[in-house]
Each structure stands twice: as structure tokens, then as C-alpha cells.
Tab-separated table of C-alpha atoms in Angstrom:
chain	number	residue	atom	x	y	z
A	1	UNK	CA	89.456	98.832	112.525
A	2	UNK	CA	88.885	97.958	108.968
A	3	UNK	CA	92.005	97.646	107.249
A	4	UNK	CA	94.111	95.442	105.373
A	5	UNK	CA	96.525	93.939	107.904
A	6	UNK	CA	99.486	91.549	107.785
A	7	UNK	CA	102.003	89.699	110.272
A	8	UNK	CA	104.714	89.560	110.872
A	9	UNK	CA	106.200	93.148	110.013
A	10	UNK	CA	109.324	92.479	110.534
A	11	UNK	CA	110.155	89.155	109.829
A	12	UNK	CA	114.446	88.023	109.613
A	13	UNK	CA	115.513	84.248	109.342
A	14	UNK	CA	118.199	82.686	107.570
A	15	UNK	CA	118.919	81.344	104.017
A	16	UNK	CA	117.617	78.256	102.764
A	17	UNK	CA	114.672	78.530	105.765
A	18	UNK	CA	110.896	78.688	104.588
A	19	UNK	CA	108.474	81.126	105.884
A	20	UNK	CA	104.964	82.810	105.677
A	21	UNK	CA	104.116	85.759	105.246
A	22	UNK	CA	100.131	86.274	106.525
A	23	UNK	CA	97.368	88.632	104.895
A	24	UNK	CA	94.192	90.001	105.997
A	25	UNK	CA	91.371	92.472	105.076
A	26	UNK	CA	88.307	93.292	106.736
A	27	UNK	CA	86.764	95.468	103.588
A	28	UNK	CA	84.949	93.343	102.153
A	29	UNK	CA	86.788	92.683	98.979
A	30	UNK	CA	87.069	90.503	96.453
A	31	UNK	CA	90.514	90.837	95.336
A	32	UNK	CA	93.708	90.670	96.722
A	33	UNK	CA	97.528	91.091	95.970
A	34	UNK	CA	101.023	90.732	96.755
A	35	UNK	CA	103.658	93.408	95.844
A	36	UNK	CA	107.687	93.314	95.939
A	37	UNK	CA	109.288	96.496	97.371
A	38	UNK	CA	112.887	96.137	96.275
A	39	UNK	CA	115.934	98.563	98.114
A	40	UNK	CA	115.028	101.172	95.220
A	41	UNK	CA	111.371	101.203	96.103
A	42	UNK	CA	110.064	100.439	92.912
A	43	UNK	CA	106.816	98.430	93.661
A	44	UNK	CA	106.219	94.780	91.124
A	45	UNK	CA	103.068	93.291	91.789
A	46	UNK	CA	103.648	89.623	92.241
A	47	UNK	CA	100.579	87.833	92.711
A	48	UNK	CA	96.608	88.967	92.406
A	49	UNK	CA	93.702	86.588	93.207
A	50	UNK	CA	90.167	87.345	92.412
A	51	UNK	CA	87.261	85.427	94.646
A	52	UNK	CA	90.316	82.873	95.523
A	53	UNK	CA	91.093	82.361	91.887
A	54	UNK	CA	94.503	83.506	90.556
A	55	UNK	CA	94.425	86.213	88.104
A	56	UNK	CA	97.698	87.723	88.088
A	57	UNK	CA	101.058	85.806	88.069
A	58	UNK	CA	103.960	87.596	87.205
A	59	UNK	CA	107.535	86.017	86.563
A	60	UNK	CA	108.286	85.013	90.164
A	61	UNK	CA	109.959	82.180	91.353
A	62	UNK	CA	107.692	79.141	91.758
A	63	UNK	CA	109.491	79.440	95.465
A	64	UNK	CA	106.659	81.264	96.353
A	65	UNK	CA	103.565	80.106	96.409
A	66	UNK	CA	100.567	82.326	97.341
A	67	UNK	CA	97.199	80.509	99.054
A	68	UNK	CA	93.896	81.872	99.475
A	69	UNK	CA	91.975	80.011	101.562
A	70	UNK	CA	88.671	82.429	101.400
A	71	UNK	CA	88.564	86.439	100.054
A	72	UNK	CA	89.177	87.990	102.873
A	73	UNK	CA	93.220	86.247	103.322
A	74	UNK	CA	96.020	85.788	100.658
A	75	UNK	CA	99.125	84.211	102.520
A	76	UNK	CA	102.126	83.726	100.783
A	77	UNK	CA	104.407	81.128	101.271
A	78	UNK	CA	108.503	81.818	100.625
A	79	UNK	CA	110.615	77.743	100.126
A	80	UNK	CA	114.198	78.213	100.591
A	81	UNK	CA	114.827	81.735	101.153
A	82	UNK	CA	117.296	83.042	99.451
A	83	UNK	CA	119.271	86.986	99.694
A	84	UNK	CA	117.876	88.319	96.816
A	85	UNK	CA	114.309	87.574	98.760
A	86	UNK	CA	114.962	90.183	100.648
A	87	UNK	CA	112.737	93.558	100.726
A	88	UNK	CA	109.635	94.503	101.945
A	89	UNK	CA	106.635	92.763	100.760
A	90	UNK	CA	103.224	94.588	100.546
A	91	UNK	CA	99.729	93.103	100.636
A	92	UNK	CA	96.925	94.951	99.004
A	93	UNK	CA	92.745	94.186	98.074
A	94	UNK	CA	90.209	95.979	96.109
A	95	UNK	CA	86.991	95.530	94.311
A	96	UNK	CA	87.473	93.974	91.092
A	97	UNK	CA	87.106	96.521	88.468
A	98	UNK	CA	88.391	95.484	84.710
A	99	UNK	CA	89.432	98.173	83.835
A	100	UNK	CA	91.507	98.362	86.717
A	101	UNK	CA	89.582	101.860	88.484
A	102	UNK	CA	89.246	100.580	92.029
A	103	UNK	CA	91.423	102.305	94.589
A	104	UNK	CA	93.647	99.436	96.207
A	105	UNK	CA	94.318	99.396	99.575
A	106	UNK	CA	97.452	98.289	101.279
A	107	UNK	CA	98.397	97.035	104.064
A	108	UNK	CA	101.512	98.371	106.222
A	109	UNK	CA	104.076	96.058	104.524
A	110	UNK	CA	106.234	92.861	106.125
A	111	UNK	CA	109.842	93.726	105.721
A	112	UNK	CA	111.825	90.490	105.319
A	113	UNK	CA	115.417	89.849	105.596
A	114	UNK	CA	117.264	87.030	104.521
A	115	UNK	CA	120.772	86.506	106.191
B	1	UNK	CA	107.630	97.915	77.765
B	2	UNK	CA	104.950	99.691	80.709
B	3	UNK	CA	106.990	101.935	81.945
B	4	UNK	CA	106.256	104.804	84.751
B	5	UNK	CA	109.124	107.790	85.523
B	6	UNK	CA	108.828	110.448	87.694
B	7	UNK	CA	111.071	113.515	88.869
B	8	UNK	CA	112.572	114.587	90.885
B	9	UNK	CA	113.794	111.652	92.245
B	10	UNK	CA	113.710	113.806	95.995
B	11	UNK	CA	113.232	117.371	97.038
B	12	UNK	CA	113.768	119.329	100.082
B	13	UNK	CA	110.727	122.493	100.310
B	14	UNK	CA	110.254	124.642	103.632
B	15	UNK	CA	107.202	124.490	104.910
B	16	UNK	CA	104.491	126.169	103.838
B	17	UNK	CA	105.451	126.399	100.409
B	18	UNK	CA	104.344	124.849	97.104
B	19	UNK	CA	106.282	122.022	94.919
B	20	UNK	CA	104.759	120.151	91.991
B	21	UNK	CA	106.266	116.767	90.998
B	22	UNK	CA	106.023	114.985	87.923
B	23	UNK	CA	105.510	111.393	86.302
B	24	UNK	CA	105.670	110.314	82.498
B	25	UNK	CA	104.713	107.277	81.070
B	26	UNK	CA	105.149	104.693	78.326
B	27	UNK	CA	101.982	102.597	79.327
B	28	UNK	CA	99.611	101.674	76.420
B	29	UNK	CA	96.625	101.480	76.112
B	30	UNK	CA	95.963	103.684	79.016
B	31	UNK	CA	93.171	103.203	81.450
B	32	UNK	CA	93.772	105.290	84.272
B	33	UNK	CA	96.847	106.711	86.363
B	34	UNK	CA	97.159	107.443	90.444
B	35	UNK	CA	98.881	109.091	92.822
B	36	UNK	CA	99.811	107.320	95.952
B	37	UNK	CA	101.509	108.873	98.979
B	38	UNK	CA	103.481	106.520	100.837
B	39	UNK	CA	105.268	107.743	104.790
B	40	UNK	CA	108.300	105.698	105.530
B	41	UNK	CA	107.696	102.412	106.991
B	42	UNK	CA	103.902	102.193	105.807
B	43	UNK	CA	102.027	101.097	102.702
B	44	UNK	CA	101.230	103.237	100.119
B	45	UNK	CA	97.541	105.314	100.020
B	46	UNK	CA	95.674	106.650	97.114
B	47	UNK	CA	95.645	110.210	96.715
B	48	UNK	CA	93.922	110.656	93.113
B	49	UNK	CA	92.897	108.049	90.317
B	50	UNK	CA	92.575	109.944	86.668
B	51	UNK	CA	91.134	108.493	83.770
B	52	UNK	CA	91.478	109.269	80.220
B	53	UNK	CA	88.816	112.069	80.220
B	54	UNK	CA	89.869	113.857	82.994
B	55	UNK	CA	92.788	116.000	83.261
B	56	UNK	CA	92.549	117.688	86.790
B	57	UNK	CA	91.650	116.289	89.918
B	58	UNK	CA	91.896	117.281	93.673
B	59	UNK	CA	91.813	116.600	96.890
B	60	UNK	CA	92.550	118.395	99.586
B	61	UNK	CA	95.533	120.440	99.202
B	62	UNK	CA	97.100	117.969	96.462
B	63	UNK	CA	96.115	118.387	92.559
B	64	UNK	CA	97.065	115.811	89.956
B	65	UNK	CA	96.703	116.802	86.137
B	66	UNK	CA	97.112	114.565	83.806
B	67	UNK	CA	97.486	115.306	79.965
B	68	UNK	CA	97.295	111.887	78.042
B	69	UNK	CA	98.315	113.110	74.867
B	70	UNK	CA	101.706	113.779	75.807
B	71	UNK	CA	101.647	110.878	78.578
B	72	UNK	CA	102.174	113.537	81.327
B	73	UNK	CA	100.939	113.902	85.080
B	74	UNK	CA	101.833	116.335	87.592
B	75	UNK	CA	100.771	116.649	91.338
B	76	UNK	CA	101.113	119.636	92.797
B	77	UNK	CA	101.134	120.503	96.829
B	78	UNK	CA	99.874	123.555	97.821
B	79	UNK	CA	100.499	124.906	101.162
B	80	UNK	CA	102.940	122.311	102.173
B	81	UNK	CA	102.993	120.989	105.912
B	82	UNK	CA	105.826	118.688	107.883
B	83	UNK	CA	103.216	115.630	107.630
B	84	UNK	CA	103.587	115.537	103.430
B	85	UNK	CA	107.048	114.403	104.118
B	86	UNK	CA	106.433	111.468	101.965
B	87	UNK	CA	107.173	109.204	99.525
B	88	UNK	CA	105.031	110.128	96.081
B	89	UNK	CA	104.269	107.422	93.931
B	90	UNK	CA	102.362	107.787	90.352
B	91	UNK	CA	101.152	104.251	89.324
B	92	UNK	CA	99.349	103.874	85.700
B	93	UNK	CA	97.046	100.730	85.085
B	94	UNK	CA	97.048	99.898	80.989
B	95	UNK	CA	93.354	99.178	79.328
B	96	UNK	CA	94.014	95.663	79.227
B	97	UNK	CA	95.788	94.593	82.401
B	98	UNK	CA	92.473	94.227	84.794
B	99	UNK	CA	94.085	95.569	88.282
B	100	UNK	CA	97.549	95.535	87.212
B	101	UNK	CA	99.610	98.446	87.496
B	102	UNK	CA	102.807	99.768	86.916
B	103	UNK	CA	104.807	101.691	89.795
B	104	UNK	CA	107.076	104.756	89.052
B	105	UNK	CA	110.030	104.651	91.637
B	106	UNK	CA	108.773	107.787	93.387
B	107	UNK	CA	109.643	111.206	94.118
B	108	UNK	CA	110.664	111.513	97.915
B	109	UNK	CA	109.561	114.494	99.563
B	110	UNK	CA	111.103	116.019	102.644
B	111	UNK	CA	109.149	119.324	104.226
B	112	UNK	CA	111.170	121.514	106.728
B	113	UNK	CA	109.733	123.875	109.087
């Protein structure tokens, strides 16, 4: 299936912990994302990398730490989890378009819980 | 400050009928605003993109307008059916923000038969 796919989905651990959260896409583009569903479902885009390169870095904790290791992945790394970390995070890729035209495409979200 | 708002906030329709939900915006300069239909426990999918020049697109049985003088979209469901039970989100990129975009909080939509 092509698709933009992530693991775990559901993903609960404890504070203080670190985890990952894993992203991949099989469409064959060149940029990629990471977006914050809070409990009031307002979507923040977090992170965006272009061809591995970071592009988009908006005020987030340096606790998390995204990593690209080609175009087709963005994982993103969580240090000492904290409650406020938790919601459901949302990977997304596109074609790079400047003017921002290109239809992303997410995947089905990784809903984290800190306890 | 980018800002996306949209209303209602959640509506209830029987099925069959028609609704029309609405999003204004604050973002500047605008590039392009979207529609994005989102079912509960998935990621959201594009619906429409609009650009500047257009003020009416469609697909399917779902028709966004957009009227960027008064910073104004609508989408409106015709025919509604149990599967548009949905969360409807209207995102708007700004001219200078590359891919970035800016999420309303969404209008949820619940169709009964």
C-alpha cells in the first residue's frame, strides 16, 4: 500500500522515560513533517524536513529531537517525557512546493500518553 | 497572528440532508486554503486546496468557496451520508511560510440516519 505509515499507534509509558516515535512514506516525497494534536484538536506543526534538511522548527522543546536518516523516514525522538507531552502526534510528507500548494498526506497518527 | 476559525464548532444533520460549515481567517499574505476531513482515530485527508484566484471548488459531493476579500471559506455537503461523520478541518498556508500551515480547530460533524 502506498501510504504514509507510523508505529507505534498507541504508545503509553511513564514520565521522565524517553521514546520514539517512527515515520514512514512510500510516495515518493521529498518532504516530511511532524504535527501536535492537542485534547482540543487543534493541529501545530512541529517539525518539517525537506530532502533530510530541516526547514521548519517551531517553538518546541529541544526534548524532542526529530532525525531523518533518508526522505522517505522522519523519526522523532521524545527525552524525558513529561504530561503535557501527551496527545496524538501526526506524521505527514508532500512534494515541496514554496508556495506551500502540495496536498500533504498524513499518516494515521501515534497517540501518546504520558502517566 | 495566523489565525484560522471555523463554526460551528459541531453539528448534528439527518441523513440525507445538506449543511455548510464555515472557516475565517486572519492569515496574511495568503497563498492558498484547504479543507481536510478527518474520521475519529485517523489522520486528516485533503478534500479541496483553493488559491487566491479561485473561489469555488468541488469534489464529489463537498464544495468549498472561498472569498479572499473578506477572508471567508465555506464547504458545503450536499446529500449527506452516515460516512461524512467527520471531523472538518480548514487549514490556510500564508505566501511566505513554504509548507506551513495553520489549522482551524474544526467543525465536528455527526450524520444520523
Amino acid at each position: 500500500d502506498t501510504a504514509v505509515s507510523q508505529t507505534p499507534k498507541y504508545l503509553v509509558t511513564q514520565m521522565g522515560n524517553d521514546k520514539s516515535i517512527k515515520c514512514e512514506q512510500n510516495l515518493g516525497h521529498d518532504t516530511m513533517y511532524w504535527y501536535k494534536q492537542d485534547s482540543k484538536k487543534f493541529l501545530k506543526i512541529m517539525f518539517s524536513y525537506n530532502n533530510k534538511e530541516l526547514i521548519i522548527n517551531e517553538t518546541v522543546p529541544n526534548r524532542f529531537s526529530p532525525k531523518s536518516p533518508d526522505k522517505a523516514h522522519l523519526n522523532l525522538h521524545i527525552n524525558s517525557l513529561e504530561l503535557g507531552d501527551s496527545a496524538v502526534y501526526f506524521c505527514a510528507s508532500s512534494h515541496w512546493a514554496g508556495k506551500g500548494t502540495d496536498t500533504q498526506y498524513f499518516g494515521p497518527g501515534t497517540r501518546l500518553t504520558v502517566l | 497572528k495566523n489565525q484560522v476559525e471555523q463554526s460551528p464548532q459541531s453539528l448534528i444533520i439527518l441523513e440525507g440532508k445538506n449543511c455548510t460549515l464555515q472557516c475565517n481567517y486572519t492569515v496574511s499574505p495568503f497563498s492558498n486554503l484547504r479543507w481536510y476531513k478527518q474520521d475519529t482515530g485517523r489522520g486528516p485527508v485533503s478534500l479541496t486546496i483553493m488559491t487566491f484566484s479561485e473561489n469555488t471548488k468541488s469534489n464529489g459531493r463537498y464544495t468549498a468557496t472561498l472569498d479572499a476579500d473578506t477572508k471567508q471559506s465555506s464547504l458545503h455537503i450536499t446529500a449527506s451520508q452516515l460516512s461524512d461523520s467527520a471531523s472538518y478541518i480548514c487549514v490556510v498556508s500564508a505566501d511566505n511560510a513554504g509548507n506551513m500551515l495553520t489549522f482551524g480547530g474544526g467543525t465536528r460533524l455527526m450524520v444520523k440516519p
